[in-house]
Amino acid sequence: MASNKVFSTLALFLTLNLIFFTFVTSCGTCPKPKPPPKPKPSCPPPHVPKKETCPIDTLKLGVCANVLGLVNVVVGSPPVTPCCSLISGLTDVEAALCLCTAIKANVLGINLNVPVSLSLLLNVCSKKVPSGFQCPS
């Protein structure tokens, strides 16, 4: 009788184990865990300076050739007025950048020494060449 009792206990134990492991391993419809969200950067990305551009149409700066005394000037009209009025609302850096662009693009119609011409044009219009400024290439 003891063997019958041991046999029935062992059968019950194996049956329960079979049922338990069937339920544990048969979870085919269980949702998969979501991956953790990516952390947001704690500081903004480094600032990439934008490339400076001239805020006015550089073709209009052709009138500045008169300031350099390179074109015949109309009598009674100071050559400074049209050129300086174009760059009057600009900062020194913007004015220098615009005139550099005009000189390099040969808008003035002549080949010039860029640093000398730039300095002369800015000084005539009461602007200054910013320290360390170089025309962009």
GROMACS .gro file of N, CA, C and O in nm:
model
  548
    1MET      N    1   0.080  -0.116   0.000
    1MET     CA    2   0.000   0.000   0.000
    1MET      C    3   0.086   0.125   0.000
    1MET      O    4   0.044   0.226  -0.052
    2ALA      N    5   0.197   0.112   0.060
    2ALA     CA    6   0.289   0.224   0.064
    2ALA      C    7   0.335   0.259  -0.075
    2ALA      O    8   0.352   0.377  -0.107
    3SER      N    9   0.355   0.162  -0.157
    3SER     CA   10   0.400   0.193  -0.293
    3SER      C   11   0.289   0.258  -0.373
    3SER      O   12   0.316   0.341  -0.461
    4ASN      N   13   0.163   0.222  -0.345
    4ASN     CA   14   0.050   0.285  -0.411
    4ASN      C   15   0.039   0.433  -0.371
    4ASN      O   16   0.010   0.518  -0.454
    5LYS      N   17   0.064   0.461  -0.244
    5LYS     CA   18   0.057   0.597  -0.195
    5LYS      C   19   0.171   0.680  -0.255
    5LYS      O   20   0.152   0.795  -0.294
    6VAL      N   21   0.289   0.622  -0.262
    6VAL     CA   22   0.405   0.691  -0.320
    6VAL      C   23   0.379   0.714  -0.469
    6VAL      O   24   0.409   0.822  -0.522
    7PHE      N   25   0.325   0.614  -0.534
    7PHE     CA   26   0.297   0.627  -0.677
    7PHE      C   27   0.195   0.736  -0.705
    7PHE      O   28   0.210   0.816  -0.795
    8SER      N   29   0.086   0.742  -0.627
    8SER     CA   30  -0.016   0.844  -0.651
    8SER      C   31   0.037   0.984  -0.617
    8SER      O   32   0.005   1.081  -0.684
    9THR      N   33   0.122   0.996  -0.515
    9THR     CA   34   0.182   1.125  -0.481
    9THR      C   35   0.275   1.171  -0.591
    9THR      O   36   0.276   1.290  -0.630
   10LEU      N   37   0.354   1.078  -0.641
   10LEU     CA   38   0.447   1.110  -0.750
   10LEU      C   39   0.370   1.146  -0.876
   10LEU      O   40   0.406   1.242  -0.946
   11ALA      N   41   0.262   1.080  -0.906
   11ALA     CA   42   0.180   1.110  -1.024
   11ALA      C   43   0.117   1.249  -1.010
   11ALA      O   44   0.114   1.328  -1.106
   12LEU      N   45   0.066   1.279  -0.890
   12LEU     CA   46   0.008   1.410  -0.866
   12LEU      C   47   0.115   1.520  -0.881
   12LEU      O   48   0.090   1.625  -0.942
   13PHE      N   49   0.233   1.496  -0.824
   13PHE     CA   50   0.343   1.592  -0.833
   13PHE      C   51   0.383   1.618  -0.978
   13PHE      O   52   0.398   1.733  -1.021
   14LEU      N   53   0.398   1.513  -1.058
   14LEU     CA   54   0.435   1.528  -1.199
   14LEU      C   55   0.325   1.596  -1.279
   14LEU      O   56   0.352   1.678  -1.367
   15THR      N   57   0.199   1.567  -1.249
   15THR     CA   58   0.087   1.630  -1.319
   15THR      C   59   0.083   1.780  -1.291
   15THR      O   60   0.067   1.862  -1.383
   16LEU      N   61   0.099   1.817  -1.164
   16LEU     CA   62   0.101   1.958  -1.129
   16LEU      C   63   0.220   2.031  -1.193
   16LEU      O   64   0.206   2.145  -1.240
   17ASN      N   65   0.335   1.965  -1.194
   17ASN     CA   66   0.453   2.025  -1.260
   17ASN      C   67   0.428   2.044  -1.409
   17ASN      O   68   0.465   2.147  -1.467
   18LEU      N   69   0.368   1.947  -1.472
   18LEU     CA   70   0.339   1.954  -1.615
   18LEU      C   71   0.243   2.069  -1.643
   18LEU      O   72   0.264   2.148  -1.735
   19ILE      N   73   0.139   2.082  -1.563
   19ILE     CA   74   0.042   2.190  -1.581
   19ILE      C   75   0.109   2.325  -1.555
   19ILE      O   76   0.092   2.422  -1.632
   20PHE      N   77   0.185   2.335  -1.446
   20PHE     CA   78   0.251   2.460  -1.411
   20PHE      C   79   0.346   2.506  -1.522
   20PHE      O   80   0.341   2.620  -1.566
   21PHE      N   81   0.434   2.418  -1.568
   21PHE     CA   82   0.530   2.457  -1.672
   21PHE      C   83   0.464   2.484  -1.807
   21PHE      O   84   0.513   2.563  -1.886
   22THR      N   85   0.349   2.421  -1.834
   22THR     CA   86   0.276   2.449  -1.957
   22THR      C   87   0.224   2.592  -1.956
   22THR      O   88   0.236   2.664  -2.054
   23PHE      N   89   0.168   2.634  -1.841
   23PHE     CA   90   0.117   2.771  -1.832
   23PHE      C   91   0.230   2.875  -1.837
   23PHE      O   92   0.216   2.981  -1.895
   24VAL      N   93   0.339   2.844  -1.777
   24VAL     CA   94   0.450   2.940  -1.771
   24VAL      C   95   0.514   2.959  -1.908
   24VAL      O   96   0.544   3.072  -1.948
   25THR      N   97   0.533   2.856  -1.985
   25THR     CA   98   0.603   2.867  -2.113
   25THR      C   99   0.511   2.890  -2.231
   25THR      O  100   0.558   2.914  -2.341
   26SER      N  101   0.381   2.889  -2.213
   26SER     CA  102   0.290   2.904  -2.326
   26SER      C  103   0.237   3.046  -2.341
   26SER      O  104   0.132   3.066  -2.397
   27CYS      N  105   0.308   3.144  -2.296
   27CYS     CA  106   0.261   3.282  -2.305
   27CYS      C  107   0.303   3.342  -2.439
   27CYS      O  108   0.388   3.429  -2.446
   28GLY      N  109   0.240   3.295  -2.548
   28GLY     CA  110   0.273   3.345  -2.681
   28GLY      C  111   0.212   3.481  -2.710
   28GLY      O  112   0.257   3.554  -2.797
   29THR      N  113   0.108   3.521  -2.638
   29THR     CA  114   0.042   3.649  -2.663
   29THR      C  115   0.080   3.754  -2.560
   29THR      O  116   0.020   3.860  -2.556
   30CYS      N  117   0.175   3.726  -2.478
   30CYS     CA  118   0.216   3.825  -2.378
   30CYS      C  119   0.284   3.943  -2.447
   30CYS      O  120   0.359   3.925  -2.542
   31PRO      N  121   0.253   4.065  -2.403
   31PRO     CA  122   0.317   4.181  -2.465
   31PRO      C  123   0.467   4.185  -2.435
   31PRO      O  124   0.510   4.148  -2.326
   32LYS      N  125   0.541   4.227  -2.536
   32LYS     CA  126   0.686   4.238  -2.517
   32LYS      C  127   0.713   4.367  -2.441
   32LYS      O  128   0.644   4.467  -2.461
   33PRO      N  129   0.813   4.367  -2.357
   33PRO     CA  130   0.842   4.489  -2.283
   33PRO      C  131   0.890   4.599  -2.378
   33PRO      O  132   0.962   4.574  -2.474
   34LYS      N  133   0.845   4.721  -2.351
   34LYS     CA  134   0.885   4.834  -2.435
   34LYS      C  135   1.026   4.875  -2.397
   34LYS      O  136   1.062   4.876  -2.280
   35PRO      N  137   1.106   4.913  -2.498
   35PRO     CA  138   1.240   4.960  -2.465
   35PRO      C  139   1.230   5.093  -2.391
   35PRO      O  140   1.137   5.170  -2.413
   36PRO      N  141   1.325   5.121  -2.305
   36PRO     CA  142   1.319   5.248  -2.232
   36PRO      C  143   1.333   5.365  -2.330
   36PRO      O  144   1.403   5.355  -2.431
   37PRO      N  145   1.265   5.476  -2.303
   37PRO     CA  146   1.275   5.591  -2.395
   37PRO      C  147   1.416   5.648  -2.395
   37PRO      O  148   1.488   5.641  -2.296
   38LYS      N  149   1.453   5.701  -2.510
   38LYS     CA  150   1.586   5.760  -2.522
   38LYS      C  151   1.589   5.889  -2.440
   38LYS      O  152   1.496   5.970  -2.448
   39PRO      N  153   1.694   5.908  -2.364
   39PRO     CA  154   1.699   6.030  -2.283
   39PRO      C  155   1.720   6.153  -2.370
   39PRO      O  156   1.791   6.150  -2.470
   40LYS      N  157   1.653   6.261  -2.332
   40LYS     CA  158   1.669   6.386  -2.405
   40LYS      C  159   1.800   6.449  -2.361
   40LYS      O  160   1.838   6.441  -2.245
   41PRO      N  161   1.869   6.514  -2.455
   41PRO     CA  162   1.996   6.577  -2.415
   41PRO      C  163   1.970   6.687  -2.313
   41PRO      O  164   1.873   6.762  -2.324
   42SER      N  165   2.057   6.694  -2.216
   42SER     CA  166   2.039   6.791  -2.110
   42SER      C  167   2.076   6.932  -2.153
   42SER      O  168   2.034   7.029  -2.094
   43CYS      N  169   2.160   6.943  -2.255
   43CYS     CA  170   2.197   7.075  -2.304
   43CYS      C  171   2.172   7.080  -2.455
   43CYS      O  172   2.176   6.978  -2.522
   44PRO      N  173   2.145   7.199  -2.508
   44PRO     CA  174   2.119   7.209  -2.652
   44PRO      C  175   2.245   7.178  -2.732
   44PRO      O  176   2.356   7.187  -2.679
   45PRO      N  177   2.228   7.139  -2.858
   45PRO     CA  178   2.345   7.110  -2.941
   45PRO      C  179   2.428   7.237  -2.956
   45PRO      O  180   2.376   7.348  -2.945
   46PRO      N  181   2.558   7.220  -2.981
   46PRO     CA  182   2.642   7.339  -2.994
   46PRO      C  183   2.594   7.429  -3.107
   46PRO      O  184   2.547   7.382  -3.210
   47HIS      N  185   2.606   7.558  -3.084
   47HIS     CA  186   2.561   7.656  -3.183
   47HIS      C  187   2.657   7.657  -3.302
   47HIS      O  188   2.776   7.674  -3.285
   48VAL      N  189   2.601   7.638  -3.418
   48VAL     CA  190   2.680   7.647  -3.540
   48VAL      C  191   2.656   7.786  -3.597
   48VAL      O  192   2.543   7.818  -3.634
   49PRO      N  193   2.761   7.866  -3.601
   49PRO     CA  194   2.738   8.002  -3.651
   49PRO      C  195   2.695   8.000  -3.796
   49PRO      O  196   2.749   7.925  -3.877
   50LYS      N  197   2.595   8.080  -3.826
   50LYS     CA  198   2.551   8.084  -3.965
   50LYS      C  199   2.648   8.167  -4.046
   50LYS      O  200   2.716   8.255  -3.995
   51LYS      N  201   2.655   8.137  -4.171
   51LYS     CA  202   2.745   8.210  -4.258
   51LYS      C  203   2.686   8.349  -4.281
   51LYS      O  204   2.571   8.363  -4.317
   52GLU      N  205   2.769   8.449  -4.255
   52GLU     CA  206   2.724   8.587  -4.269
   52GLU      C  207   2.702   8.619  -4.417
   52GLU      O  208   2.780   8.579  -4.503
   53THR      N  209   2.596   8.691  -4.444
   53THR     CA  210   2.568   8.736  -4.579
   53THR      C  211   2.532   8.883  -4.574
   53THR      O  212   2.493   8.936  -4.470
   54CYS      N  213   2.543   8.948  -4.686
   54CYS     CA  214   2.513   9.089  -4.695
   54CYS      C  215   2.361   9.108  -4.700
   54CYS      O  216   2.294   9.046  -4.782
   55PRO      N  217   2.306   9.194  -4.612
   55PRO     CA  218   2.161   9.211  -4.610
   55PRO      C  219   2.106   9.301  -4.722
   55PRO      O  220   1.985   9.317  -4.733
   56ILE      N  221   2.192   9.358  -4.804
   56ILE     CA  222   2.143   9.440  -4.916
   56ILE      C  223   2.193   9.382  -5.047
   56ILE      O  224   2.284   9.301  -5.049
   57ASP      N  225   2.134   9.425  -5.156
   57ASP     CA  226   2.173   9.378  -5.289
   57ASP      C  227   2.309   9.437  -5.323
   57ASP      O  228   2.323   9.559  -5.337
   58THR      N  229   2.409   9.353  -5.337
   58THR     CA  230   2.546   9.402  -5.361
   58THR      C  231   2.560   9.470  -5.498
   58THR      O  232   2.652   9.549  -5.518
   59LEU      N  233   2.470   9.442  -5.590
   59LEU     CA  234   2.479   9.509  -5.721
   59LEU      C  235   2.456   9.659  -5.707
   59LEU      O  236   2.509   9.738  -5.785
   60LYS      N  237   2.377   9.697  -5.607
   60LYS     CA  238   2.352   9.840  -5.585
   60LYS      C  239   2.478   9.913  -5.539
   60LYS      O  240   2.487  10.035  -5.549
   61LEU      N  241   2.575   9.838  -5.488
   61LEU     CA  242   2.697   9.901  -5.437
   61LEU      C  243   2.790   9.946  -5.549
   61LEU      O  244   2.897  10.001  -5.522
   62GLY      N  245   2.750   9.929  -5.674
   62GLY     CA  246   2.828   9.980  -5.787
   62GLY      C  247   2.846  10.130  -5.780
   62GLY      O  248   2.944  10.185  -5.830
   63VAL      N  249   2.753  10.200  -5.714
   63VAL     CA  250   2.764  10.346  -5.700
   63VAL      C  251   2.883  10.385  -5.614
   63VAL      O  252   2.928  10.500  -5.616
   64CYS      N  253   2.937  10.292  -5.538
   64CYS     CA  254   3.051  10.321  -5.452
   64CYS      C  255   3.181  10.340  -5.530
   64CYS      O  256   3.280  10.387  -5.476
   65ALA      N  257   3.181  10.305  -5.657
   65ALA     CA  258   3.300  10.327  -5.740
   65ALA      C  259   3.328  10.477  -5.751
   65ALA      O  260   3.444  10.519  -5.760
   66ASN      N  261   3.225  10.559  -5.747
   66ASN     CA  262   3.244  10.704  -5.754
   66ASN      C  263   3.321  10.756  -5.633
   66ASN      O  264   3.398  10.850  -5.644
   67VAL      N  265   3.300  10.696  -5.518
   67VAL     CA  266   3.369  10.739  -5.396
   67VAL      C  267   3.519  10.721  -5.413
   67VAL      O  268   3.598  10.803  -5.365
   68LEU      N  269   3.558  10.618  -5.482
   68LEU     CA  270   3.701  10.591  -5.502
   68LEU      C  271   3.760  10.679  -5.611
   68LEU      O  272   3.880  10.673  -5.638
   69GLY      N  273   3.677  10.764  -5.677
   69GLY     CA  274   3.726  10.853  -5.781
   69GLY      C  275   3.765  10.780  -5.908
   69GLY      O  276   3.848  10.826  -5.985
   70LEU      N  277   3.702  10.667  -5.931
   70LEU     CA  278   3.739  10.585  -6.046
   70LEU      C  279   3.646  10.605  -6.164
   70LEU      O  280   3.675  10.557  -6.273
   71VAL      N  281   3.535  10.673  -6.143
   71VAL     CA  282   3.436  10.693  -6.248
   71VAL      C  283   3.408  10.843  -6.254
   71VAL      O  284   3.418  10.913  -6.154
   72ASN      N  285   3.372  10.892  -6.370
   72ASN     CA  286   3.339  11.034  -6.382
   72ASN      C  287   3.221  11.067  -6.292
   72ASN      O  288   3.119  11.000  -6.294
   73VAL      N  289   3.237  11.173  -6.215
   73VAL     CA  290   3.135  11.212  -6.118
   73VAL      C  291   3.054  11.327  -6.176
   73VAL      O  292   3.106  11.416  -6.240
   74VAL      N  293   2.923  11.324  -6.150
   74VAL     CA  294   2.835  11.431  -6.196
   74VAL      C  295   2.862  11.554  -6.109
   74VAL      O  296   2.867  11.545  -5.986
   75VAL      N  297   2.881  11.669  -6.173
   75VAL     CA  298   2.912  11.792  -6.102
   75VAL      C  299   2.796  11.832  -6.013
   75VAL      O  300   2.680  11.824  -6.052
   76GLY      N  301   2.826  11.873  -5.890
   76GLY     CA  302   2.725  11.918  -5.797
   76GLY      C  303   2.667  11.808  -5.710
   76GLY      O  304   2.593  11.835  -5.618
   77SER      N  305   2.698  11.686  -5.737
   77SER     CA  306   2.646  11.574  -5.658
   77SER      C  307   2.764  11.507  -5.587
   77SER      O  308   2.850  11.452  -5.654
   78PRO      N  309   2.769  11.515  -5.455
   78PRO     CA  310   2.881  11.450  -5.387
   78PRO      C  311   2.874  11.298  -5.408
   78PRO      O  312   2.768  11.238  -5.391
   79PRO      N  313   2.985  11.237  -5.447
   79PRO     CA  314   2.984  11.093  -5.475
   79PRO      C  315   2.960  11.008  -5.351
   79PRO      O  316   2.925  10.892  -5.361
   80VAL      N  317   2.978  11.067  -5.237
   80VAL     CA  318   2.964  10.992  -5.112
   80VAL      C  319   2.818  10.957  -5.084
   80VAL      O  320   2.787  10.850  -5.033
   81THR      N  321   2.726  11.045  -5.119
   81THR     CA  322   2.586  11.030  -5.082
   81THR      C  323   2.522  10.898  -5.122
   81THR      O  324   2.468  10.828  -5.036
   82PRO      N  325   2.526  10.859  -5.251
   82PRO     CA  326   2.455  10.734  -5.284
   82PRO      C  327   2.518  10.611  -5.218
   82PRO      O  328   2.446  10.521  -5.175
   83CYS      N  329   2.649  10.609  -5.208
   83CYS     CA  330   2.715  10.492  -5.150
   83CYS      C  331   2.687  10.484  -5.000
   83CYS      O  332   2.647  10.380  -4.949
   84CYS      N  333   2.707  10.594  -4.931
   84CYS     CA  334   2.690  10.593  -4.785
   84CYS      C  335   2.545  10.573  -4.745
   84CYS      O  336   2.517  10.513  -4.640
   85SER      N  337   2.452  10.621  -4.826
   85SER     CA  338   2.311  10.600  -4.792
   85SER      C  339   2.274  10.453  -4.799
   85SER      O  340   2.185  10.407  -4.727
   86LEU      N  341   2.341  10.378  -4.885
   86LEU     CA  342   2.313  10.234  -4.894
   86LEU      C  343   2.358  10.160  -4.769
   86LEU      O  344   2.291  10.067  -4.724
   87ILE      N  345   2.473  10.198  -4.715
   87ILE     CA  346   2.528  10.124  -4.602
   87ILE      C  347   2.505  10.194  -4.469
   87ILE      O  348   2.553  10.147  -4.366
   88SER      N  349   2.430  10.303  -4.468
   88SER     CA  350   2.412  10.380  -4.345
   88SER      C  351   2.341  10.302  -4.235
   88SER      O  352   2.373  10.317  -4.118
   89GLY      N  353   2.247  10.218  -4.268
   89GLY     CA  354   2.172  10.145  -4.166
   89GLY      C  355   2.238  10.015  -4.123
   89GLY      O  356   2.183   9.942  -4.041
   90LEU      N  357   2.355   9.986  -4.177
   90LEU     CA  358   2.422   9.860  -4.146
   90LEU      C  359   2.523   9.878  -4.033
   90LEU      O  360   2.577   9.988  -4.014
   91THR      N  361   2.552   9.773  -3.964
   91THR     CA  362   2.661   9.776  -3.865
   91THR      C  363   2.792   9.779  -3.940
   91THR      O  364   2.798   9.754  -4.062
   92ASP      N  365   2.900   9.809  -3.869
   92ASP     CA  366   3.032   9.813  -3.933
   92ASP      C  367   3.067   9.679  -3.998
   92ASP      O  368   3.120   9.674  -4.109
   93VAL      N  369   3.034   9.570  -3.929
   93VAL     CA  370   3.065   9.436  -3.982
   93VAL      C  371   2.984   9.409  -4.108
   93VAL      O  372   3.038   9.359  -4.208
   94GLU      N  373   2.854   9.442  -4.105
   94GLU     CA  374   2.770   9.418  -4.223
   94GLU      C  375   2.816   9.504  -4.340
   94GLU      O  376   2.821   9.456  -4.454
   95ALA      N  377   2.849   9.630  -4.313
   95ALA     CA  378   2.894   9.718  -4.420
   95ALA      C  379   3.023   9.666  -4.480
   95ALA      O  380   3.039   9.662  -4.603
   96ALA      N  381   3.116   9.623  -4.395
   96ALA     CA  382   3.243   9.568  -4.445
   96ALA      C  383   3.219   9.443  -4.527
   96ALA      O  384   3.279   9.424  -4.633
   97LEU      N  385   3.129   9.358  -4.481
   97LEU     CA  386   3.099   9.235  -4.553
   97LEU      C  387   3.037   9.264  -4.689
   97LEU      O  388   3.075   9.205  -4.790
   98CYS      N  389   2.945   9.361  -4.694
   98CYS     CA  390   2.881   9.397  -4.821
   98CYS      C  391   2.983   9.455  -4.919
   98CYS      O  392   2.984   9.420  -5.038
   99LEU      N  393   3.066   9.544  -4.871
   99LEU     CA  394   3.165   9.605  -4.960
   99LEU      C  395   3.269   9.503  -5.005
   99LEU      O  396   3.313   9.506  -5.120
  100CYS      N  397   3.306   9.411  -4.917
  100CYS     CA  398   3.398   9.301  -4.957
  100CYS      C  399   3.337   9.221  -5.071
  100CYS      O  400   3.403   9.189  -5.169
  101THR      N  401   3.210   9.187  -5.054
  101THR     CA  402   3.141   9.108  -5.156
  101THR      C  403   3.138   9.184  -5.288
  101THR      O  404   3.163   9.126  -5.394
  102ALA      N  405   3.109   9.314  -5.281
  102ALA     CA  406   3.102   9.394  -5.404
  102ALA      C  407   3.238   9.405  -5.470
  102ALA      O  408   3.250   9.393  -5.593
  103ILE      N  409   3.342   9.427  -5.391
  103ILE     CA  410   3.478   9.440  -5.447
  103ILE      C  411   3.522   9.309  -5.508
  103ILE      O  412   3.574   9.305  -5.620
  104LYS      N  413   3.501   9.198  -5.436
  104LYS     CA  414   3.546   9.067  -5.487
  104LYS      C  415   3.466   9.022  -5.609
  104LYS      O  416   3.517   8.954  -5.696
  105ALA      N  417   3.338   9.059  -5.614
  105ALA     CA  418   3.255   9.021  -5.728
  105ALA      C  419   3.275   9.116  -5.845
  105ALA      O  420   3.211   9.102  -5.948
  106ASN      N  421   3.361   9.214  -5.826
  106ASN     CA  422   3.393   9.313  -5.930
  106ASN      C  423   3.269   9.391  -5.973
  106ASN      O  424   3.255   9.429  -6.087
  107VAL      N  425   3.179   9.414  -5.876
  107VAL     CA  426   3.059   9.492  -5.903
  107VAL      C  427   3.096   9.635  -5.937
  107VAL      O  428   3.028   9.703  -6.013
  108LEU      N  429   3.207   9.682  -5.881
  108LEU     CA  430   3.249   9.819  -5.904
  108LEU      C  431   3.309   9.838  -6.044
  108LEU      O  432   3.332   9.949  -6.087
  109GLY      N  433   3.336   9.729  -6.111
  109GLY     CA  434   3.383   9.735  -6.249
  109GLY      C  435   3.534   9.748  -6.265
  109GLY      O  436   3.583   9.771  -6.375
  110ILE      N  437   3.607   9.734  -6.159
  110ILE     CA  438   3.752   9.745  -6.165
  110ILE      C  439   3.816   9.650  -6.066
  110ILE      O  440   3.754   9.609  -5.968
  111ASN      N  441   3.940   9.614  -6.090
  111ASN     CA  442   4.014   9.531  -5.995
  111ASN      C  443   4.080   9.622  -5.893
  111ASN      O  444   4.149   9.717  -5.928
  112LEU      N  445   4.056   9.594  -5.767
  112LEU     CA  446   4.104   9.680  -5.660
  112LEU      C  447   4.183   9.601  -5.557
  112LEU      O  448   4.169   9.480  -5.545
  113ASN      N  449   4.263   9.674  -5.479
  113ASN     CA  450   4.328   9.618  -5.363
  113ASN      C  451   4.221   9.613  -5.254
  113ASN      O  452   4.177   9.717  -5.204
  114VAL      N  453   4.178   9.496  -5.218
  114VAL     CA  454   4.061   9.480  -5.131
  114VAL      C  455   4.077   9.551  -4.996
  114VAL      O  456   3.992   9.631  -4.960
  115PRO      N  457   4.184   9.526  -4.919
  115PRO     CA  458   4.190   9.591  -4.787
  115PRO      C  459   4.193   9.744  -4.795
  115PRO      O  460   4.127   9.811  -4.716
  116VAL      N  461   4.267   9.800  -4.890
  116VAL     CA  462   4.278   9.945  -4.902
  116VAL      C  463   4.145  10.005  -4.945
  116VAL      O  464   4.096  10.102  -4.886
  117SER      N  465   4.084   9.948  -5.046
  117SER     CA  466   3.957   9.999  -5.097
  117SER      C  467   3.848   9.987  -4.991
  117SER      O  468   3.767  10.078  -4.973
  118LEU      N  469   3.847   9.876  -4.920
  118LEU     CA  470   3.747   9.854  -4.816
  118LEU      C  471   3.762   9.960  -4.707
  118LEU      O  472   3.664  10.023  -4.666
  119SER      N  473   3.884   9.981  -4.663
  119SER     CA  474   3.909  10.079  -4.558
  119SER      C  475   3.869  10.219  -4.603
  119SER      O  476   3.805  10.293  -4.528
  120LEU      N  477   3.903  10.255  -4.725
  120LEU     CA  478   3.870  10.387  -4.778
  120LEU      C  479   3.719  10.406  -4.786
  120LEU      O  480   3.666  10.507  -4.740
  121LEU      N  481   3.649  10.310  -4.842
  121LEU     CA  482   3.504  10.321  -4.855
  121LEU      C  483   3.434  10.330  -4.720
  121LEU      O  484   3.342  10.411  -4.702
  122LEU      N  485   3.478  10.252  -4.625
  122LEU     CA  486   3.416  10.256  -4.493
  122LEU      C  487   3.446  10.388  -4.421
  122LEU      O  488   3.357  10.446  -4.358
  123ASN      N  489   3.570  10.436  -4.431
  123ASN     CA  490   3.606  10.562  -4.364
  123ASN      C  491   3.528  10.680  -4.419
  123ASN      O  492   3.486  10.768  -4.344
  124VAL      N  493   3.510  10.684  -4.551
  124VAL     CA  494   3.435  10.794  -4.613
  124VAL      C  495   3.293  10.798  -4.559
  124VAL      O  496   3.235  10.905  -4.543
  125CYS      N  497   3.237  10.683  -4.531
  125CYS     CA  498   3.098  10.674  -4.484
  125CYS      C  499   3.090  10.669  -4.331
  125CYS      O  500   2.989  10.624  -4.275
  126SER      N  501   3.194  10.711  -4.263
  126SER     CA  502   3.199  10.715  -4.116
  126SER      C  503   3.180  10.578  -4.053
  126SER      O  504   3.119  10.565  -3.946
  127LYS      N  505   3.228  10.478  -4.119
  127LYS     CA  506   3.226  10.342  -4.064
  127LYS      C  507   3.371  10.301  -4.041
  127LYS      O  508   3.464  10.362  -4.093
  128LYS      N  509   3.390  10.199  -3.961
  128LYS     CA  510   3.524  10.151  -3.932
  128LYS      C  511   3.536  10.005  -3.972
  128LYS      O  512   3.441   9.929  -3.959
  129VAL      N  513   3.655   9.968  -4.016
  129VAL     CA  514   3.682   9.826  -4.042
  129VAL      C  515   3.694   9.760  -3.904
  129VAL      O  516   3.775   9.801  -3.824
  130PRO      N  517   3.611   9.661  -3.876
  130PRO     CA  518   3.619   9.593  -3.746
  130PRO      C  519   3.757   9.532  -3.724
  130PRO      O  520   3.820   9.484  -3.820
  131SER      N  521   3.807   9.539  -3.603
  131SER     CA  522   3.941   9.487  -3.576
  131SER      C  523   3.944   9.337  -3.607
  131SER      O  524   3.856   9.262  -3.570
  132GLY      N  525   4.048   9.298  -3.678
  132GLY     CA  526   4.066   9.159  -3.716
  132GLY      C  527   3.978   9.113  -3.830
  132GLY      O  528   3.978   8.995  -3.865
  133PHE      N  529   3.901   9.204  -3.890
  133PHE     CA  530   3.811   9.165  -4.000
  133PHE      C  531   3.890   9.134  -4.126
  133PHE      O  532   3.980   9.207  -4.162
  134GLN      N  533   3.856   9.023  -4.188
  134GLN     CA  534   3.913   8.988  -4.318
  134GLN      C  535   3.798   8.947  -4.407
  134GLN      O  536   3.706   8.880  -4.364
  135CYS      N  537   3.807   8.990  -4.532
  135CYS     CA  538   3.701   8.953  -4.626
  135CYS      C  539   3.695   8.801  -4.637
  135CYS      O  540   3.798   8.735  -4.650
  136PRO      N  541   3.575   8.746  -4.632
  136PRO     CA  542   3.562   8.602  -4.647
  136PRO      C  543   3.602   8.560  -4.788
  136PRO      O  544   3.582   8.633  -4.884
  137SER      N  545   3.661   8.444  -4.796
  137SER     CA  546   3.706   8.398  -4.928
  137SER      C  547   3.601   8.317  -4.999
  137SER      O  548   3.502   8.283  -4.952
   0.00000   0.00000   0.00000
